[in-house]
mmCIF file of C-alpha atoms in Angstrom:
data_model
loop_
_atom_site.group_PDB
_atom_site.id
_atom_site.type_symbol
_atom_site.label_atom_id
_atom_site.label_comp_id
_atom_site.label_asym_id
_atom_site.label_seq_id
_atom_site.Cartn_x
_atom_site.Cartn_y
_atom_site.Cartn_z
ATOM 1 C CA MET A 63 72.833 131.723 108.064
ATOM 2 C CA LYS A 64 73.056 128.752 110.446
ATOM 3 C CA ARG A 65 72.862 126.396 107.489
ATOM 4 C CA TRP A 66 75.885 128.063 105.822
ATOM 5 C CA ILE A 67 77.879 127.914 109.024
ATOM 6 C CA VAL A 68 77.171 124.177 109.385
ATOM 7 C CA ILE A 69 78.139 123.569 105.738
ATOM 8 C CA LEU A 70 81.401 125.493 106.142
ATOM 9 C CA ILE A 71 82.257 123.654 109.339
ATOM 10 C CA CYS A 72 81.600 120.279 107.639
ATOM 11 C CA LEU A 73 83.813 121.234 104.707
ATOM 12 C CA PHE A 74 86.565 122.404 107.038
ATOM 13 C CA ILE A 75 86.470 119.253 109.167
ATOM 14 C CA SER A 76 86.433 116.886 106.191
ATOM 15 C CA GLY A 77 89.698 118.399 104.969
ATOM 16 C CA CYS A 78 91.537 117.841 108.244
ATOM 17 C CA ALA A 79 94.469 115.457 108.370
ATOM 18 C CA GLY A 80 93.882 112.196 110.150
ATOM 19 C CA LEU A 81 90.284 111.602 109.158
ATOM 20 C CA GLY A 82 91.306 109.047 106.534
ATOM 21 C CA ASP A 83 93.717 107.207 108.843
ATOM 22 C CA TYR A 84 92.934 103.615 109.763
ATOM 23 C CA SER A 85 94.374 100.261 110.765
ATOM 24 C CA ILE A 86 93.298 96.784 109.676
ATOM 25 C CA ASP A 87 94.144 93.703 111.737
ATOM 26 C CA LEU A 88 95.988 91.053 109.756
ATOM 27 C CA SER A 89 97.242 87.609 110.803
ATOM 28 C CA GLY A 90 99.096 87.175 114.041
ATOM 29 C CA ASN A 91 100.059 90.367 115.761
ATOM 30 C CA TYR A 92 100.271 92.524 112.597
ATOM 31 C CA SER A 93 98.257 95.425 111.221
ATOM 32 C CA LEU A 94 98.049 97.407 108.007
ATOM 33 C CA LEU A 95 98.422 101.072 109.013
ATOM 34 C CA ARG A 96 97.396 104.110 106.973
ATOM 35 C CA THR A 97 98.616 107.395 108.422
ATOM 36 C CA SER A 98 98.448 109.340 105.138
ATOM 37 C CA SER A 99 97.686 108.609 101.503
ATOM 38 C CA HIS A 100 101.343 107.742 100.857
ATOM 39 C CA ASN A 101 102.250 106.226 104.232
ATOM 40 C CA ILE A 102 100.632 102.795 104.285
ATOM 41 C CA THR A 103 102.742 100.209 106.097
ATOM 42 C CA ILE A 104 102.589 96.894 107.948
ATOM 43 C CA ALA A 105 103.742 96.780 111.565
ATOM 44 C CA PRO A 106 103.339 94.546 114.613
ATOM 45 C CA LYS A 107 101.084 95.675 117.415
ATOM 46 C CA SER A 108 103.042 96.953 120.387
ATOM 47 C CA LYS A 109 103.025 95.018 123.623
ATOM 48 C CA ASN A 110 103.153 98.386 125.416
ATOM 49 C CA GLY A 111 99.560 99.374 124.890
ATOM 50 C CA GLU A 112 96.326 99.411 122.935
ATOM 51 C CA GLY A 113 96.430 101.293 119.637
ATOM 52 C CA MET A 114 100.237 101.345 119.482
ATOM 53 C CA TRP A 115 102.523 99.715 116.926
ATOM 54 C CA ASP A 116 106.189 98.838 116.808
ATOM 55 C CA GLU A 117 108.576 99.644 113.954
ATOM 56 C CA ASN A 118 107.315 98.891 110.436
ATOM 57 C CA VAL A 119 108.258 95.507 109.007
ATOM 58 C CA ILE A 120 107.058 96.390 105.505
ATOM 59 C CA PRO A 121 107.663 100.012 104.490
ATOM 60 C CA ALA A 122 105.394 102.455 102.678
ATOM 61 C CA LYS A 123 103.537 102.459 100.347
ATOM 62 C CA VAL A 124 101.708 99.131 100.603
ATOM 63 C CA VAL A 125 99.203 99.053 97.742
ATOM 64 C CA GLU A 126 97.980 95.443 97.971
ATOM 65 C CA VAL A 127 97.941 92.891 100.757
ATOM 66 C CA GLY A 128 96.725 89.340 101.190
ATOM 67 C CA TRP A 129 96.988 87.053 104.185
ATOM 68 C CA ASN A 130 96.076 83.774 105.786
ATOM 69 C CA LYS A 131 96.947 82.378 109.215
ATOM 70 C CA ASP A 132 100.559 81.649 108.184
ATOM 71 C CA TYR A 133 101.648 84.417 105.803
ATOM 72 C CA ILE A 134 101.112 88.038 104.858
ATOM 73 C CA ILE A 135 101.969 88.936 101.264
ATOM 74 C CA ALA A 136 102.320 92.625 100.353
ATOM 75 C CA LYS A 137 102.889 94.655 97.199
ATOM 76 C CA GLN A 138 104.779 97.893 97.796
ATOM 77 C CA GLN A 139 104.982 100.885 95.479
ATOM 78 C CA ALA A 140 108.381 102.469 96.055
ATOM 79 C CA TYR A 141 108.866 106.213 95.888
ATOM 80 C CA PRO A 142 110.085 108.183 93.840
ATOM 81 C CA ASN A 143 110.505 105.823 90.869
ATOM 82 C CA GLU A 144 107.192 104.054 91.583
ATOM 83 C CA GLU A 145 108.571 100.555 91.039
ATOM 84 C CA TYR A 146 106.692 97.661 92.611
ATOM 85 C CA PHE A 147 108.284 95.321 95.128
ATOM 86 C CA TYR A 148 106.866 92.265 96.871
ATOM 87 C CA TRP A 149 107.240 91.084 100.470
ATOM 88 C CA ILE A 150 106.543 87.813 102.295
ATOM 89 C CA LEU A 151 105.995 87.904 106.053
ATOM 90 C CA ASN A 152 106.014 84.560 107.863
ATOM 91 C CA VAL A 153 103.628 85.238 110.744
ATOM 92 C CA LYS A 154 104.583 82.218 112.854
ATOM 93 C CA ASP A 155 108.351 82.785 112.678
ATOM 94 C CA GLU A 156 108.037 86.601 112.498
ATOM 95 C CA TYR A 157 110.398 86.583 109.529
ATOM 96 C CA VAL A 158 110.211 89.027 106.600
ATOM 97 C CA GLU A 159 111.584 88.317 103.130
ATOM 98 C CA GLY A 160 111.875 91.013 100.488
ATOM 99 C CA PRO A 161 111.828 93.248 98.710
ATOM 100 C CA PHE A 162 111.509 91.084 95.599
ATOM 101 C CA ILE A 163 110.960 92.155 92.016
ATOM 102 C CA LEU A 164 107.999 90.381 90.391
ATOM 103 C CA ASN A 165 110.017 87.655 88.669
ATOM 104 C CA ASP A 166 111.883 86.717 91.864
ATOM 105 C CA PHE A 167 108.670 86.871 93.901
ATOM 106 C CA GLN A 168 106.937 84.483 91.503
ATOM 107 C CA LYS A 169 109.856 82.048 91.761
ATOM 108 C CA LYS A 170 109.791 82.219 95.566
#
C-alpha cells in the first residue's frame, strides 16, 4: 500500500506546473527564461534582486538561441501562425534588432 501511495504522489508531483521552468545565463546581463512550454523568452536580469528579470527583450516563443560575448541571436516561433522570426541583441549597447524574416536576417 505504501508503495502505491509513493507512486501516486510521484505521478501527481511530476505533473505540477513549474517543474519544467528554468533560466539559462547568456552573455552580459541576459537570460533565456522558460516559464511554460510556450513561454520561452529572453530578458535582462533585474538590478532589484536575485532571480528576478526585467521586461522581455525578445518575446515568446524562442526556439533557438546562440551567443558570444558581443551578441545574442534568437529564432522565435510566432503564435498563432507559427512563422519564424529572427532577432539580434547587441549585448554591449543593449540594442535589439528584429523581428526579421529569414531573408532579411541573412542579409543583416
